[in-house]
Amino acid sequence: MIGRKKELAVLQRMAGSRRFEFLVMYGRRRVGKTTILQEFAKGQPVIFFPAQEKNDALNLQDFSQSLQEYFADAFLAPFPDWERAFAYFGKQAASRPEKTILIIDEFPFLAAQNASIKSILQHAIDHAWQQQNIMLVLCGSSVSFMVNDVMGYKSPLYGRITGQMEVLPFDYFDSASFFPHYSEEERLLAYGILGGIPRYLNAFDEQESIEQNLAHQVLPESTFLNDEPQMLLRMELREPVVYNSILEAIATGANKVQMIADRIHEPAGKCSKYLSVLQNIRLVRKIVPCGEARTSKKGIYILTDFYYTFWYRYVFSKRSFYALLGEEETAKRIMAGIADYMGPVFEQVCCSYLLRMAKLGALPFLPAHIGKWWGTNPVLRQQDDVDVLALDESGTRGLFCECKYQSRPMPMEEYEDLLTAAMAFPQVKKRWYVFFSRSGYTQPVRERAQREGAVLLQIPDLYSLDSTAWRNDEK
């Protein structure tokens, strides 16, 4: 199993306690929740019940069979109702010295067919399970349902939960484990195209190049990856047409509500409502300039999943044109211009790298804020940006980063641009300058960085996590 050590550690800790435990696990589809639970279940006796999109009676029958085969090694008949099924589980658990673990995967499927099941569970917990050595795990892919209807304060289960876990996609570093034979640059490209969803990463064949994988695993209509974004939208949403338009608009550069509305010819108010839904299912995120309040009017929208960004930019928006070209020629054209696509990806990867280095204690200070900054530079009296900015809690110490995914060594002009952009922050008294470049640096840049203590990094450094490249000299 790749990664997920922290998630498994949480599950093991709760399983090892001597009291009632109730964990709510959630995360978007394909992120690997079931795989984590299955791996956890290998180490101890667990009742693992995967709910399905069936009616209530059939799910109750399946659940009854799971309980009876676990406790009695035989299935006699379904329980007449969920109350009786949960009472049977509690009675059997009470007679056992070890912790009894019940996992219900895709719990929203049960609740969709029986709205009272949360109240039935709450009654079982309050009147029996809370005093027993039981561990209950409810897992679901409907993030909004799990957050609002299971953990929300209006839920009957509110106050009974002892732990919650959102399973997130892998970052660039963990995603590299799927491609042990690729070079660091190929790993970065694969991550930039597929994102951190394990199911997507598994779809690429490491024996083929990135271009060949595009031609064979993404572009043909018969492949899993080709239809995945549309299938997920159909599963999550009732009106995918407008959502498709919004996602395409964001993927192709429209990042504010009015820009999106103008692009898709819909009212801005309607777009805002649809964007809220897309945020709830973790496909869209609103970001603000680093260091500013979440309510900042400068906020913009980005797609959280790189594969959706790639798919809506290249596959969805140009499907008919690419159909005429054919998969091989299309893959070649995409790869010829991939640097433009990878620029914003590279910035986010560099930000993830800094977060990892901060956790290792390698940075000169602990960042309280980290991300991209954009706004007015009073020195230039015009709009400016910093690819990645990290500030400490007081706002007086800062890391200023330039990220260049280009096919040529970074020239002195880029070095100067970062120093100029940093002038927009006169309150930052102690500054460190960090440069990330795909293709290295010109000799003048290397010499100046040596004199001034700037950090120069390339793609292999992102994967080595070597702290010796960092200097804590205050410049």
Coordinates of C-alpha atoms in Angstrom, one line a residue:
M1 CA 0.0 0.0 0.0
I2 CA 1.3 3.5 -0.9
G3 CA 1.2 6.1 1.8
R4 CA -1.7 6.6 4.2
K5 CA 0.4 5.9 7.3
K6 CA -1.2 8.7 9.2
E7 CA -4.7 7.5 8.4
L8 CA -3.9 3.9 9.4
A9 CA -2.3 5.1 12.6
V10 CA -5.4 6.9 13.6
L11 CA -7.5 3.8 12.9
Q12 CA -5.1 1.6 14.9
R13 CA -5.1 4.0 17.8
M14 CA -8.9 4.1 18.0
A15 CA -9.0 0.3 17.7
G16 CA -6.6 0.0 20.6
S17 CA -8.5 2.1 23.0
R18 CA -10.7 0.6 25.8
R19 CA -13.7 2.8 25.2
F20 CA -16.4 3.5 22.6
E21 CA -15.0 5.1 19.4
F22 CA -16.9 6.6 16.5
L23 CA -15.0 7.7 13.5
V24 CA -16.5 9.6 10.5
M25 CA -14.4 9.2 7.4
Y26 CA -15.1 11.1 4.2
G27 CA -13.5 12.2 1.0
R28 CA -14.3 12.6 -2.7
R29 CA -14.7 9.5 -4.8
R30 CA -11.7 7.5 -5.9
V31 CA -9.5 9.0 -3.2
G32 CA -8.8 5.6 -1.6
K33 CA -11.1 5.5 1.5
T34 CA -12.2 1.9 1.0
T35 CA -8.6 0.8 0.4
I36 CA -7.5 2.3 3.7
L37 CA -10.3 0.6 5.5
Q38 CA -9.6 -2.7 3.9
E39 CA -5.9 -2.4 4.8
F40 CA -6.9 -1.6 8.4
A41 CA -9.3 -4.6 8.5
K42 CA -6.5 -7.0 7.6
G43 CA -4.9 -6.7 11.0
Q44 CA -7.9 -7.5 13.2
P45 CA -11.4 -9.0 13.1
V46 CA -13.7 -6.4 11.6
I47 CA -17.3 -6.4 10.4
F48 CA -17.0 -4.6 7.0
F49 CA -20.3 -3.7 5.4
P50 CA -20.2 -2.0 2.0
A51 CA -23.6 -0.4 1.6
Q52 CA -24.9 -0.3 -2.0
E53 CA -27.4 1.7 -4.1
K54 CA -30.2 -0.7 -3.2
N55 CA -33.5 -0.2 -1.5
D56 CA -33.7 -0.3 2.3
A57 CA -34.9 -3.9 2.6
L58 CA -32.1 -5.3 0.5
N59 CA -29.4 -3.3 2.3
L60 CA -30.9 -4.5 5.7
Q61 CA -30.8 -8.1 4.4
D62 CA -27.1 -7.7 3.4
F63 CA -26.2 -6.1 6.7
S64 CA -28.0 -8.9 8.6
Q65 CA -26.1 -11.5 6.7
S66 CA -22.8 -9.7 7.5
L67 CA -23.6 -9.6 11.3
Q68 CA -24.8 -13.2 11.6
E69 CA -22.0 -14.7 9.6
Y70 CA -19.5 -12.8 11.7
F71 CA -21.0 -13.7 15.1
A72 CA -22.7 -17.1 14.4
D73 CA -21.0 -18.4 11.2
A74 CA -24.4 -18.7 9.5
F75 CA -27.1 -16.6 8.0
L76 CA -30.6 -17.5 9.2
A77 CA -32.8 -14.7 8.2
P78 CA -32.8 -10.9 7.9
F79 CA -33.7 -8.8 10.9
P80 CA -37.1 -7.2 10.7
D81 CA -35.7 -3.7 11.1
W82 CA -32.5 -1.8 11.7
E83 CA -33.3 -1.4 15.4
R84 CA -33.2 -5.1 15.9
A85 CA -30.1 -5.4 13.8
F86 CA -28.2 -2.8 15.8
A87 CA -29.5 -4.3 19.1
Y88 CA -28.1 -7.7 18.0
F89 CA -24.8 -6.2 17.2
G90 CA -24.6 -4.4 20.6
K91 CA -25.6 -7.6 22.5
Q92 CA -22.9 -9.7 20.7
A93 CA -20.3 -7.0 21.3
A94 CA -21.0 -6.9 25.0
S95 CA -20.2 -10.6 25.4
R96 CA -16.7 -10.2 23.9
P97 CA -13.6 -8.9 25.8
E98 CA -11.9 -7.5 22.7
K99 CA -13.0 -4.4 20.8
T100 CA -15.8 -5.1 18.3
I101 CA -15.3 -3.0 15.1
L102 CA -18.1 -2.2 12.7
I103 CA -17.3 -0.4 9.4
I104 CA -20.2 0.8 7.2
D105 CA -18.8 2.0 3.9
E106 CA -20.8 4.4 1.7
F107 CA -23.2 5.2 4.6
P108 CA -25.0 7.8 2.4
F109 CA -26.5 5.0 0.4
L110 CA -28.2 3.7 3.5
A111 CA -29.4 7.1 4.6
A112 CA -30.8 7.9 1.1
Q113 CA -33.2 5.0 1.4
N114 CA -34.0 5.3 5.1
A115 CA -34.0 8.9 6.5
S116 CA -34.4 7.6 10.1
I117 CA -31.2 5.5 10.2
K118 CA -29.2 8.3 11.8
S119 CA -31.7 8.5 14.6
I120 CA -31.8 4.7 15.0
L121 CA -28.0 4.7 15.3
Q122 CA -28.1 7.5 17.7
H123 CA -30.5 5.6 20.0
A124 CA -28.3 2.5 19.8
I125 CA -25.2 4.5 20.7
D126 CA -26.8 6.4 23.6
H127 CA -28.5 3.4 25.2
A128 CA -25.9 0.7 24.7
W129 CA -22.8 1.2 22.5
Q130 CA -21.5 4.2 24.4
Q131 CA -20.8 2.0 27.4
Q132 CA -19.2 -0.8 25.4
N133 CA -15.8 -1.5 23.8
I134 CA -17.1 -0.8 20.3
M135 CA -15.6 1.0 17.4
L136 CA -18.0 2.4 14.7
V137 CA -16.7 3.8 11.4
L138 CA -19.1 5.5 9.0
C139 CA -17.5 6.2 5.6
G140 CA -18.9 8.2 2.7
S141 CA -18.0 9.8 -0.6
S142 CA -20.7 12.5 -0.4
V143 CA -18.6 15.1 1.4
S144 CA -21.5 17.5 1.9
F145 CA -23.7 14.8 3.4
M146 CA -21.0 13.5 5.7
V147 CA -20.1 17.0 6.9
N148 CA -23.6 18.4 7.3
D149 CA -26.0 15.5 7.8
V150 CA -23.7 13.2 9.8
M151 CA -21.4 15.6 11.7
G152 CA -23.5 18.8 11.6
Y153 CA -25.0 20.1 14.8
K154 CA -28.5 19.3 13.5
S155 CA -27.7 15.7 13.0
P156 CA -28.9 13.1 15.6
L157 CA -25.3 11.8 15.7
Y158 CA -23.9 15.2 16.7
G159 CA -21.8 14.9 19.9
R160 CA -21.3 11.2 19.7
I161 CA -18.4 11.3 17.2
T162 CA -15.0 10.8 18.7
G163 CA -13.0 11.3 15.6
Q164 CA -13.2 12.6 12.0
M165 CA -11.0 12.1 9.0
E166 CA -11.1 13.7 5.6
V167 CA -9.0 11.5 3.2
L168 CA -7.3 13.9 0.8
P169 CA -5.6 13.2 -2.6
F170 CA -1.8 12.4 -2.5
D171 CA 0.5 15.3 -3.0
Y172 CA 3.3 15.3 -5.6
F173 CA 5.7 13.5 -3.4
D174 CA 3.6 10.5 -2.4
S175 CA 2.2 10.3 -6.0
A176 CA 5.8 9.7 -7.2
S177 CA 5.6 6.2 -5.5
F178 CA 3.3 5.1 -8.3
F179 CA 6.1 5.6 -10.8
P180 CA 9.4 4.3 -9.4
H181 CA 11.0 3.9 -12.8
Y182 CA 10.1 7.4 -14.1
S183 CA 12.6 10.2 -13.9
E184 CA 11.7 13.1 -11.5
E185 CA 10.5 15.2 -14.4
E186 CA 8.3 12.4 -15.7
R187 CA 6.9 12.0 -12.2
L188 CA 6.1 15.6 -12.0
L189 CA 4.4 15.5 -15.4
A190 CA 2.3 12.5 -14.5
Y191 CA 1.2 14.2 -11.3
G192 CA 0.4 17.4 -13.1
I193 CA -1.8 15.5 -15.5
L194 CA -3.4 13.0 -13.2
G195 CA -3.4 14.8 -9.8
G196 CA -3.2 12.8 -6.6
I197 CA -6.2 10.5 -6.9
P198 CA -4.8 6.9 -6.5
R199 CA -7.3 5.4 -9.1
Y200 CA -6.1 7.9 -11.7
L201 CA -2.4 7.3 -11.0
N202 CA -2.9 3.6 -11.3
A203 CA -4.3 4.0 -14.8
F204 CA -1.0 5.1 -16.3
D205 CA 1.4 2.4 -17.6
E206 CA 4.9 3.1 -16.4
Q207 CA 6.3 1.1 -19.2
E208 CA 5.1 3.8 -21.6
S209 CA 6.1 7.4 -21.9
I210 CA 3.8 10.2 -20.8
E211 CA 2.9 10.9 -24.4
Q212 CA 2.0 7.3 -25.0
N213 CA -0.1 7.2 -21.9
L214 CA -2.1 10.2 -23.1
A215 CA -2.6 8.5 -26.4
H216 CA -3.6 5.1 -24.9
Q217 CA -5.1 5.8 -21.5
V218 CA -6.7 9.3 -21.7
L219 CA -7.8 10.2 -25.2
P220 CA -9.6 7.0 -26.4
E221 CA -13.3 7.2 -25.6
S222 CA -13.2 3.6 -24.4
T223 CA -10.8 4.2 -21.5
F224 CA -11.7 4.7 -17.8
L225 CA -9.9 8.1 -17.6
N226 CA -11.6 9.5 -20.7
D227 CA -15.1 9.3 -19.2
E228 CA -14.3 9.6 -15.5
P229 CA -15.0 13.3 -15.0
Q230 CA -18.4 13.1 -16.7
M231 CA -19.3 10.0 -14.8
L232 CA -18.4 11.5 -11.4
L233 CA -20.5 14.6 -12.2
R234 CA -23.5 12.4 -13.2
M235 CA -23.2 10.6 -9.9
E236 CA -22.9 13.7 -7.8
L237 CA -25.1 16.3 -9.6
R238 CA -28.5 16.4 -11.2
E239 CA -27.7 19.1 -13.7
P240 CA -24.2 18.5 -15.1
V241 CA -24.6 20.9 -18.1
V242 CA -24.0 24.1 -16.2
Y243 CA -21.4 22.5 -14.0
N244 CA -19.5 21.3 -17.0
S245 CA -19.5 24.8 -18.4
I246 CA -18.2 26.3 -15.2
L247 CA -15.4 23.7 -14.8
E248 CA -14.4 24.3 -18.4
A249 CA -14.3 28.0 -17.9
I250 CA -12.1 27.8 -14.8
A251 CA -9.8 25.2 -16.5
T252 CA -9.3 27.6 -19.5
G253 CA -8.5 30.7 -17.4
A254 CA -11.8 32.3 -16.1
N255 CA -11.3 32.5 -12.4
K256 CA -13.7 35.1 -11.0
V257 CA -17.5 34.9 -10.8
Q258 CA -18.2 37.6 -13.4
M259 CA -15.5 36.2 -15.7
I260 CA -17.1 32.7 -15.5
A261 CA -20.6 34.2 -16.0
D262 CA -19.5 36.1 -19.1
R263 CA -17.7 33.1 -20.5
I264 CA -20.7 30.7 -20.1
H265 CA -23.5 33.3 -20.7
E266 CA -25.2 32.7 -17.3
P267 CA -26.2 35.1 -14.5
A268 CA -23.4 35.7 -12.0
G269 CA -25.8 34.9 -9.1
K270 CA -26.5 31.5 -10.6
C271 CA -22.8 30.8 -11.1
S272 CA -22.1 31.6 -7.5
K273 CA -24.7 29.0 -6.3
Y274 CA -23.2 26.4 -8.6
L275 CA -19.7 27.2 -7.5
S276 CA -20.7 26.6 -3.9
V277 CA -21.9 23.1 -4.8
L278 CA -18.6 22.4 -6.6
Q279 CA -16.7 23.6 -3.5
N280 CA -18.8 21.2 -1.3
I281 CA -17.8 18.2 -3.4
R282 CA -14.2 19.3 -3.4
L283 CA -13.8 20.0 -7.1
V284 CA -13.4 23.8 -6.8
R285 CA -11.5 25.9 -4.3
K286 CA -11.5 29.6 -3.7
I287 CA -8.2 31.1 -2.9
V288 CA -7.1 34.6 -1.8
P289 CA -3.7 36.3 -1.9
C290 CA -1.4 34.9 0.7
G291 CA -1.8 36.8 4.0
E292 CA -5.2 38.3 3.2
A293 CA -8.5 37.4 4.9
R294 CA -10.7 34.7 3.4
T295 CA -13.3 37.4 2.7
S296 CA -10.9 39.3 0.4
K297 CA -12.5 40.6 -2.8
K298 CA -9.4 39.4 -4.7
G299 CA -10.4 35.8 -4.3
I300 CA -10.3 33.6 -7.4
Y301 CA -11.5 30.0 -8.2
I302 CA -9.3 27.1 -9.1
L303 CA -9.9 23.4 -9.7
T304 CA -8.6 21.3 -6.9
D305 CA -7.9 18.2 -9.1
F306 CA -5.2 18.5 -11.7
Y307 CA -6.8 15.7 -13.8
Y308 CA -10.0 17.7 -14.1
T309 CA -8.0 20.8 -15.0
F310 CA -6.2 18.8 -17.7
W311 CA -9.3 17.0 -18.9
Y312 CA -11.5 20.2 -19.2
R313 CA -8.7 22.1 -20.9
Y314 CA -7.6 19.5 -23.4
V315 CA -10.3 16.8 -23.8
F316 CA -13.7 18.3 -23.1
S317 CA -13.1 21.7 -24.8
K318 CA -11.5 20.2 -28.0
R319 CA -13.0 16.7 -28.3
S320 CA -14.4 17.1 -31.8
F321 CA -11.1 18.7 -33.1
Y322 CA -9.0 16.0 -31.5
A323 CA -11.2 13.3 -32.9
L324 CA -10.1 14.4 -36.4
L325 CA -6.4 14.4 -35.4
G326 CA -6.4 11.0 -33.8
E327 CA -5.0 10.0 -30.4
E328 CA -1.3 9.8 -31.4
E329 CA -1.1 13.2 -33.1
T330 CA -3.3 14.8 -30.3
A331 CA -0.9 13.5 -27.6
K332 CA 2.0 14.9 -29.5
R333 CA 0.4 18.3 -29.8
I334 CA -0.5 18.4 -26.1
M335 CA 3.0 17.5 -25.1
A336 CA 4.5 20.1 -27.4
G337 CA 2.7 22.8 -25.4
I338 CA 2.6 21.2 -22.0
A339 CA 4.9 23.8 -20.4
D340 CA 2.1 26.4 -20.5
Y341 CA -0.2 24.0 -18.6
M342 CA 2.5 22.9 -16.1
G343 CA 3.4 26.5 -15.0
P344 CA 0.6 26.8 -12.4
V345 CA 1.0 23.1 -11.5
F346 CA 4.6 23.7 -10.8
E347 CA 3.8 26.6 -8.5
Q348 CA 1.4 24.5 -6.4
V349 CA 4.0 21.7 -6.3
C350 CA 6.6 24.1 -5.0
C351 CA 4.2 25.2 -2.3
S352 CA 3.7 21.6 -1.3
Y353 CA 7.4 21.2 -1.1
L354 CA 7.7 24.1 1.2
L355 CA 5.0 22.7 3.5
R356 CA 6.9 19.4 3.6
M357 CA 10.2 21.2 4.4
A358 CA 8.4 23.2 7.1
K359 CA 7.3 20.0 8.8
L360 CA 10.9 18.8 8.7
G361 CA 12.0 22.0 10.4
A362 CA 14.2 22.9 7.5
L363 CA 12.8 26.4 6.8
P364 CA 14.2 29.5 8.6
F365 CA 10.8 30.0 10.3
L366 CA 7.5 28.3 10.7
P367 CA 5.0 29.7 8.1
A368 CA 1.7 30.9 9.3
H369 CA 0.6 31.7 5.8
I370 CA 1.7 30.2 2.5
G371 CA 0.4 30.5 -1.0
K372 CA 0.4 32.6 -4.1
W373 CA 0.2 36.4 -3.8
W374 CA -1.1 38.9 -6.3
G375 CA -2.0 42.6 -6.0
T376 CA -0.7 46.1 -6.5
N377 CA 3.0 46.7 -6.0
P378 CA 3.3 50.3 -4.8
V379 CA 6.9 50.5 -6.1
L380 CA 5.9 49.6 -9.6
R381 CA 2.4 51.2 -9.2
Q382 CA 1.0 48.3 -11.1
Q383 CA -0.2 44.7 -10.7
D384 CA 2.4 42.2 -9.6
D385 CA 2.6 38.7 -8.1
V386 CA 4.8 36.3 -6.1
D387 CA 4.5 32.7 -7.2
V388 CA 4.8 31.4 -3.7
L389 CA 5.0 33.5 -0.5
A390 CA 5.4 32.3 3.0
L391 CA 5.0 34.6 6.0
D392 CA 5.5 34.0 9.7
E393 CA 2.7 34.8 12.3
S394 CA 4.0 38.4 12.8
G395 CA 4.3 39.1 9.1
T396 CA 7.8 40.4 9.6
R397 CA 9.6 37.4 8.1
G398 CA 9.0 36.0 4.7
L399 CA 10.1 33.6 2.0
F400 CA 9.7 34.9 -1.5
C401 CA 9.7 32.2 -4.3
E402 CA 9.9 32.3 -8.0
C403 CA 8.8 29.1 -9.9
K404 CA 9.8 28.7 -13.6
Y405 CA 8.7 25.6 -15.6
Q406 CA 10.7 26.6 -18.7
S407 CA 13.0 24.8 -21.2
R408 CA 15.8 27.3 -20.7
P409 CA 17.9 28.2 -17.7
M410 CA 16.5 31.0 -15.6
P411 CA 18.0 34.3 -16.5
M412 CA 18.9 37.3 -14.3
E413 CA 15.7 39.1 -15.3
E414 CA 13.6 36.6 -13.4
Y415 CA 15.8 37.0 -10.3
E416 CA 15.4 40.7 -10.4
D417 CA 11.6 40.4 -10.9
L418 CA 11.3 38.5 -7.6
L419 CA 13.3 41.1 -5.7
T420 CA 11.1 43.8 -7.1
A421 CA 7.9 42.0 -6.2
A422 CA 9.1 41.6 -2.6
M423 CA 9.2 45.4 -2.3
A424 CA 5.4 45.3 -2.1
F425 CA 6.0 44.0 1.5
P426 CA 7.8 46.7 3.4
Q427 CA 6.6 45.2 6.7
V428 CA 8.7 42.1 6.0
K429 CA 12.1 43.0 7.6
K430 CA 13.8 39.6 7.2
R431 CA 13.6 38.0 3.8
W432 CA 14.7 34.8 2.1
Y433 CA 14.7 34.3 -1.6
V434 CA 14.0 30.9 -3.2
F435 CA 14.0 30.0 -6.9
F436 CA 12.6 26.8 -8.4
S437 CA 13.6 26.2 -12.0
R438 CA 12.9 23.2 -14.3
S439 CA 16.0 23.8 -16.4
G440 CA 18.5 25.3 -14.0
Y441 CA 20.1 28.7 -13.9
T442 CA 22.4 30.9 -15.9
Q443 CA 25.9 31.3 -14.5
P444 CA 25.3 35.0 -13.5
V445 CA 22.3 33.9 -11.5
R446 CA 24.3 31.2 -9.8
E447 CA 27.0 33.6 -8.8
R448 CA 24.7 36.2 -7.5
A449 CA 22.7 33.6 -5.5
Q450 CA 25.9 32.4 -4.0
R451 CA 26.8 36.0 -2.9
E452 CA 23.4 36.9 -1.6
G453 CA 22.4 33.6 0.0
A454 CA 19.4 32.8 -2.2
V455 CA 18.4 29.2 -2.5
L456 CA 18.4 27.7 -6.0
L457 CA 16.4 24.5 -6.5
Q458 CA 15.5 22.2 -9.4
I459 CA 13.0 19.3 -9.9
P460 CA 15.2 16.6 -8.3
D461 CA 15.5 18.7 -5.1
L462 CA 11.7 18.5 -4.7
Y463 CA 11.9 14.7 -4.4
S464 CA 15.1 14.5 -2.3
L465 CA 13.8 16.8 0.5
D466 CA 17.4 17.6 1.2
S467 CA 17.6 20.3 3.8
T468 CA 21.3 21.0 3.1
A469 CA 20.3 23.2 0.2
W470 CA 18.8 25.7 2.6
R471 CA 20.6 28.6 4.2
N472 CA 19.2 30.4 7.2
D473 CA 21.3 33.5 6.7
E474 CA 19.1 36.5 6.9
K475 CA 19.4 38.5 3.7

